[in-house]
XYZ file of C-alpha atoms in Angstrom:
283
model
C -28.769 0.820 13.200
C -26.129 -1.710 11.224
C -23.310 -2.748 12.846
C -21.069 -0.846 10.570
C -22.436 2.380 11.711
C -22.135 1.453 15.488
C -18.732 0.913 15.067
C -18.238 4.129 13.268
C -19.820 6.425 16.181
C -17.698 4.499 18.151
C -14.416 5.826 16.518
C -12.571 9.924 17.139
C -12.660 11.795 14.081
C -9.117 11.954 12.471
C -8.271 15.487 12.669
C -5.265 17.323 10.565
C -1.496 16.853 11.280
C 1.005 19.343 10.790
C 3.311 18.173 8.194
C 6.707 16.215 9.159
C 10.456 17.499 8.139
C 10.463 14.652 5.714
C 7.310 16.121 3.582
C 8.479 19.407 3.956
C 11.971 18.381 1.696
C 10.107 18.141 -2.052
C 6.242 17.907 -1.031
C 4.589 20.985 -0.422
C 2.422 20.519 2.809
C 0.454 17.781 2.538
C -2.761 17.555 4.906
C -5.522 14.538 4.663
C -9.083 15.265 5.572
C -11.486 12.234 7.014
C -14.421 12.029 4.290
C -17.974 10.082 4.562
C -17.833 6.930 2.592
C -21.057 6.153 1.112
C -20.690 2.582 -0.538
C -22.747 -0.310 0.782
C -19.027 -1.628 2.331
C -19.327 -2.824 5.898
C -16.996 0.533 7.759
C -15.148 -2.441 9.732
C -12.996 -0.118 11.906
C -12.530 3.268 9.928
C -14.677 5.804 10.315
C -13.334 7.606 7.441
C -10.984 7.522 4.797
C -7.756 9.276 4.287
C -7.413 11.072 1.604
C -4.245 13.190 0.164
C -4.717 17.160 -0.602
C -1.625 18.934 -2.315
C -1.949 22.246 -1.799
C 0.823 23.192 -4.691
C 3.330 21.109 -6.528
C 2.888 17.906 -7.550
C 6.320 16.651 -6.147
C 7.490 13.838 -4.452
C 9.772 12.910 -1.390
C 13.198 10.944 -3.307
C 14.981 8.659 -0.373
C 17.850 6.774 -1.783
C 16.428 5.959 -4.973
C 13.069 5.565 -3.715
C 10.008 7.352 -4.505
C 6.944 8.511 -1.557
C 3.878 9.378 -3.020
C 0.549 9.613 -1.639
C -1.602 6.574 -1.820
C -4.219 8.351 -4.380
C -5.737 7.205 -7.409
C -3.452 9.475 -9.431
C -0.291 7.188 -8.132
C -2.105 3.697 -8.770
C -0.788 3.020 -12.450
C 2.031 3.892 -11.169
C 2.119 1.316 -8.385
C 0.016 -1.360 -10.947
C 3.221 -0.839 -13.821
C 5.445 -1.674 -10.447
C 3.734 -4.706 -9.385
C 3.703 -6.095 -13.273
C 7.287 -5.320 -13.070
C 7.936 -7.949 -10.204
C 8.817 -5.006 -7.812
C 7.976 -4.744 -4.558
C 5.900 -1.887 -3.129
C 4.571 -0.320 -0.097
C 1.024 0.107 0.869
C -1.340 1.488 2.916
C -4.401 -1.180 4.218
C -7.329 -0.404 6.301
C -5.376 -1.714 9.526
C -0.862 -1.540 8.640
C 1.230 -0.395 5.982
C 2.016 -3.277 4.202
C 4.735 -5.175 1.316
C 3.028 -5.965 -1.720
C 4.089 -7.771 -4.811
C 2.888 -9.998 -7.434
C 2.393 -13.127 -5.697
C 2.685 -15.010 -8.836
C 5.974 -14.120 -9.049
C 8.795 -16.108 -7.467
C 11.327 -13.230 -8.078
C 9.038 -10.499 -6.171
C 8.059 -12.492 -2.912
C 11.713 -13.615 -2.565
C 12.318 -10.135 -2.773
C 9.611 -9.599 0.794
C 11.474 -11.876 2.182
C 14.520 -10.843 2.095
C 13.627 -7.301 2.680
C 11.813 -8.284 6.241
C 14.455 -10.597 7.319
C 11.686 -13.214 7.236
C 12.339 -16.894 7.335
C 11.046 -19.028 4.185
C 8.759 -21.303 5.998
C 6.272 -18.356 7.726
C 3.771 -17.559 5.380
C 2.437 -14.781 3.258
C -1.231 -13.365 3.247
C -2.224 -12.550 0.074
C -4.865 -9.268 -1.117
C -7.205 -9.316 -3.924
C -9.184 -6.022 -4.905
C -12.994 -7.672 -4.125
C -14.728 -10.425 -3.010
C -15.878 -12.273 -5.837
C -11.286 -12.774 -6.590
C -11.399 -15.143 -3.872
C -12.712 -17.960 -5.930
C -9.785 -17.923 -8.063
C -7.484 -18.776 -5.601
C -9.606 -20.200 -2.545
C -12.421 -22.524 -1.905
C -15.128 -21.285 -0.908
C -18.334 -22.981 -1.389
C -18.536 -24.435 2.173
C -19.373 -21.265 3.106
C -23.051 -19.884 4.001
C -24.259 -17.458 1.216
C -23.506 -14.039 1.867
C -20.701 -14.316 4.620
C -18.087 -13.123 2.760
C -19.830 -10.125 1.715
C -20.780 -9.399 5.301
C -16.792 -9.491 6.419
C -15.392 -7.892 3.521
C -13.988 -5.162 2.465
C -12.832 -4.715 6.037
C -9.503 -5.500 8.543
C -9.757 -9.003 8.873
C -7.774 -12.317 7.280
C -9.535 -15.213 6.376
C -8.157 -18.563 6.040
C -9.237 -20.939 3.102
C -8.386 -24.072 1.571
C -6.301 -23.252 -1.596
C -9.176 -23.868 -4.756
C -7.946 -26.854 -7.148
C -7.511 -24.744 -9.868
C -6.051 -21.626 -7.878
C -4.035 -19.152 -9.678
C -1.414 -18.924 -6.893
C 2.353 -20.053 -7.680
C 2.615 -23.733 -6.172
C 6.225 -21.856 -4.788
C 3.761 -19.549 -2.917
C 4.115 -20.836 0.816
C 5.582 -24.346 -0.215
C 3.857 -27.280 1.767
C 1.065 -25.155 3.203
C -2.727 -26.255 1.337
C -4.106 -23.088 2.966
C -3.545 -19.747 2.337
C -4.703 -16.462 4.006
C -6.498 -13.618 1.884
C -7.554 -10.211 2.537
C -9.883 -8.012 1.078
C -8.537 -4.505 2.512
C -11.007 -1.795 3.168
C -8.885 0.426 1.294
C -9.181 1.412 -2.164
C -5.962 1.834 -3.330
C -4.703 -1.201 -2.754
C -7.707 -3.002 -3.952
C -7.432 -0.421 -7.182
C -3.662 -2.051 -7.584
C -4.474 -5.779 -7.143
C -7.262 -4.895 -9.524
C -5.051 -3.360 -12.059
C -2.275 -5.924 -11.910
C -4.324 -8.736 -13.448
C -3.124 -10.768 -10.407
C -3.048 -11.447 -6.919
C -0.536 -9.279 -4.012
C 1.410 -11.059 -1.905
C 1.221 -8.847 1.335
C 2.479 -9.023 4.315
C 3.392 -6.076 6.565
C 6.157 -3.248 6.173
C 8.721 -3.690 9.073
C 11.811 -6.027 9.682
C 10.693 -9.645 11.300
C 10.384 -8.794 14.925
C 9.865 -5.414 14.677
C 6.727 -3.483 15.395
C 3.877 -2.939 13.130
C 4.045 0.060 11.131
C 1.078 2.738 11.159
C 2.725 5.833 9.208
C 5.682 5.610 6.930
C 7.879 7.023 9.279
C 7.839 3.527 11.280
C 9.416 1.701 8.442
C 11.876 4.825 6.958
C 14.764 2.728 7.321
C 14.301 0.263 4.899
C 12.146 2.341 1.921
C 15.229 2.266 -0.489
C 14.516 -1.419 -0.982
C 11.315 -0.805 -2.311
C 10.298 0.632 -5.731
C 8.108 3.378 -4.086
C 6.581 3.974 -0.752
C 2.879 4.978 -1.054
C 1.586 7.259 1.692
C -1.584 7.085 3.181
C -0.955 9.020 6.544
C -1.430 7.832 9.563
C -3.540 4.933 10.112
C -6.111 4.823 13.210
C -6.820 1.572 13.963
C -3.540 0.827 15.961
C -0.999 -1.988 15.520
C -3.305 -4.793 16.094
C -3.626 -5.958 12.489
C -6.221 -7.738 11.132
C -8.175 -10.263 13.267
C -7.682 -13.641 11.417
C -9.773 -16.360 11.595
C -9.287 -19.789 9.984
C -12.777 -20.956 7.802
C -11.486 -24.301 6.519
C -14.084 -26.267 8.142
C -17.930 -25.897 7.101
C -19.735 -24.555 9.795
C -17.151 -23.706 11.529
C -14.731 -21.016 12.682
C -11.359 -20.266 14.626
C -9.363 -17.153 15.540
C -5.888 -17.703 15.082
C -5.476 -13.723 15.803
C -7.488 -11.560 17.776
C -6.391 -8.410 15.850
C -8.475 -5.186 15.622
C -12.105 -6.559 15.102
C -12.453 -9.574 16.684
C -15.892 -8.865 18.697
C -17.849 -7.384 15.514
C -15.849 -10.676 13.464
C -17.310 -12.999 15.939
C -20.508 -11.434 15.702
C -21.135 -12.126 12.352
C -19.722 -15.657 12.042
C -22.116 -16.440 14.738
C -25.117 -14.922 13.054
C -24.305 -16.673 10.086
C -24.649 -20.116 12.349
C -20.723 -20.594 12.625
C -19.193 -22.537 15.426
C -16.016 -21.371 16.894
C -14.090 -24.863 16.972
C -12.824 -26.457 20.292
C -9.185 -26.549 21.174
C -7.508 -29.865 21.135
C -6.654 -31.140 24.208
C -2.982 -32.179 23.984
C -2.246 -35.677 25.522
């Protein structure tokens, strides 16, 4: 038995919800159903997917000029046009609901910033839609064969050295030589950052300070600054986030964030030989 499906028995089944006042305005009722997924992706903390079922009309919730509509793959060239269009959008992940943008675009992750109230010098993750994207913006041949592949697609952040011929905007994080990347196990989002022909800035959907958002309910009072709101229900792995851990040093590793899979992370950083690094002792 893998590890993948060990953490799956581990997890409840996501059972219907009844639908809230807000679907019930344009949508008719919407209801999401947990389904098997059978790729080869390690199932970091989901047991199943969420999926979107319209039972009639293929409406959509308007809120002030912005749009809500499910997270399917029917919505993605929607979101894709968006992104290419320097808007920002927001996302379901396999952990938060998240701000997305093109992060090649100054215009666009100005626009996250000043949308979460978030001061310039904190810096944004960024999402590409599968492993082998992390070259183009990350170095990673320090790293044993195969590691990447075991983490991802799943909830966690890893930290790299940006790759001397990385795509990313120099005005991406200004003065930082590392930057964070995710490879959500989510397909939507990894069908947009696909689609766009770039990489997503991400980073997740609440004000600075507030808490992490799980349905798109938590974040309701700030939708109308985004081009649309995607909806992917409500997500079960809590409001941890992803566990981050920094792998700028060959054969070695540190968690900067514990997040929501830091015992199966550490598990297979150590089987790949990694050593978690020692804390500096401060003089």
């Amino acid at each position: 038995m893998n590890l993948s499906t060990r953490l799956a028995e581990k997890l409840p089944v996501i059972l219907p919800v009844p639908s809230s006042p807000l679907l019930r305005k344009g949508v008719s009722e919407l209801r999401f159903f947990s389904i098997a997924n059978h790729s080869r992706r390690l199932r970091w903390g989901l047991q199943k997917k969420m999926v979107w079922s319209l039972e009639r009309a293929e409406t959509c919730v308007v809120s002030n000029s912005c749009f809500v509509h499910p997270a399917t793959e029917a919505y993605a060239k929607e979101a894709i046009e968006a992104i290419k269009s320097e808007k920002v959008i927001a996302v379901p992940t396999d952990t938060l609901y998240g701000f997305a943008c093109d992060a090649c675009s100054l215009e666009a992750v100005n626009r996250i910033y000043e949308i979460k109230g978030r001061k310039l010098t904190s810096p944004l993750a960024i999402c590409v839609g599968d492993v082998l994207d992390i070259k183009r913006v990350a170095t990673t041949n320090h790293l044993p064969h195969g590691l990447l592949d075991s983490l991802l697609p799943g909830p966690v952040t890893l930290v790299l050295q940006r790759g001397e011929s990385s795509i990313l905007e120099k005005s991406l994080n200004p003065g930082i030589d590392t930057i964070g990347v995710r490879v959500p196990d989510c397909e939507f989002i990894r069908e947009v950052a696909r689609g766009s022909g770039s990489v997503l800035a991400l980073t997740s959907a609440n004000l600075s300070g507030d808490r992490s958002s799980v349905c798109v309910k938590d974040f309701e009072n700030i939708w109308q600054h985004c081009a649309y709101v995607y909806d992917g229900g409500l997500l079960p792995s809590g409001r941890a986030g992803s566990t981050i851990v920094d792998l700028t040093n060959a054969g070695k590793y540190k968690i900067i964030r514990a997040g929501s899979a830091k015992h199966a992370t550490v598990a297979i950083l150590e089987k790949y030989l990694l050593e978690e690094e020692e804390e500096e002792e401060e003089e």
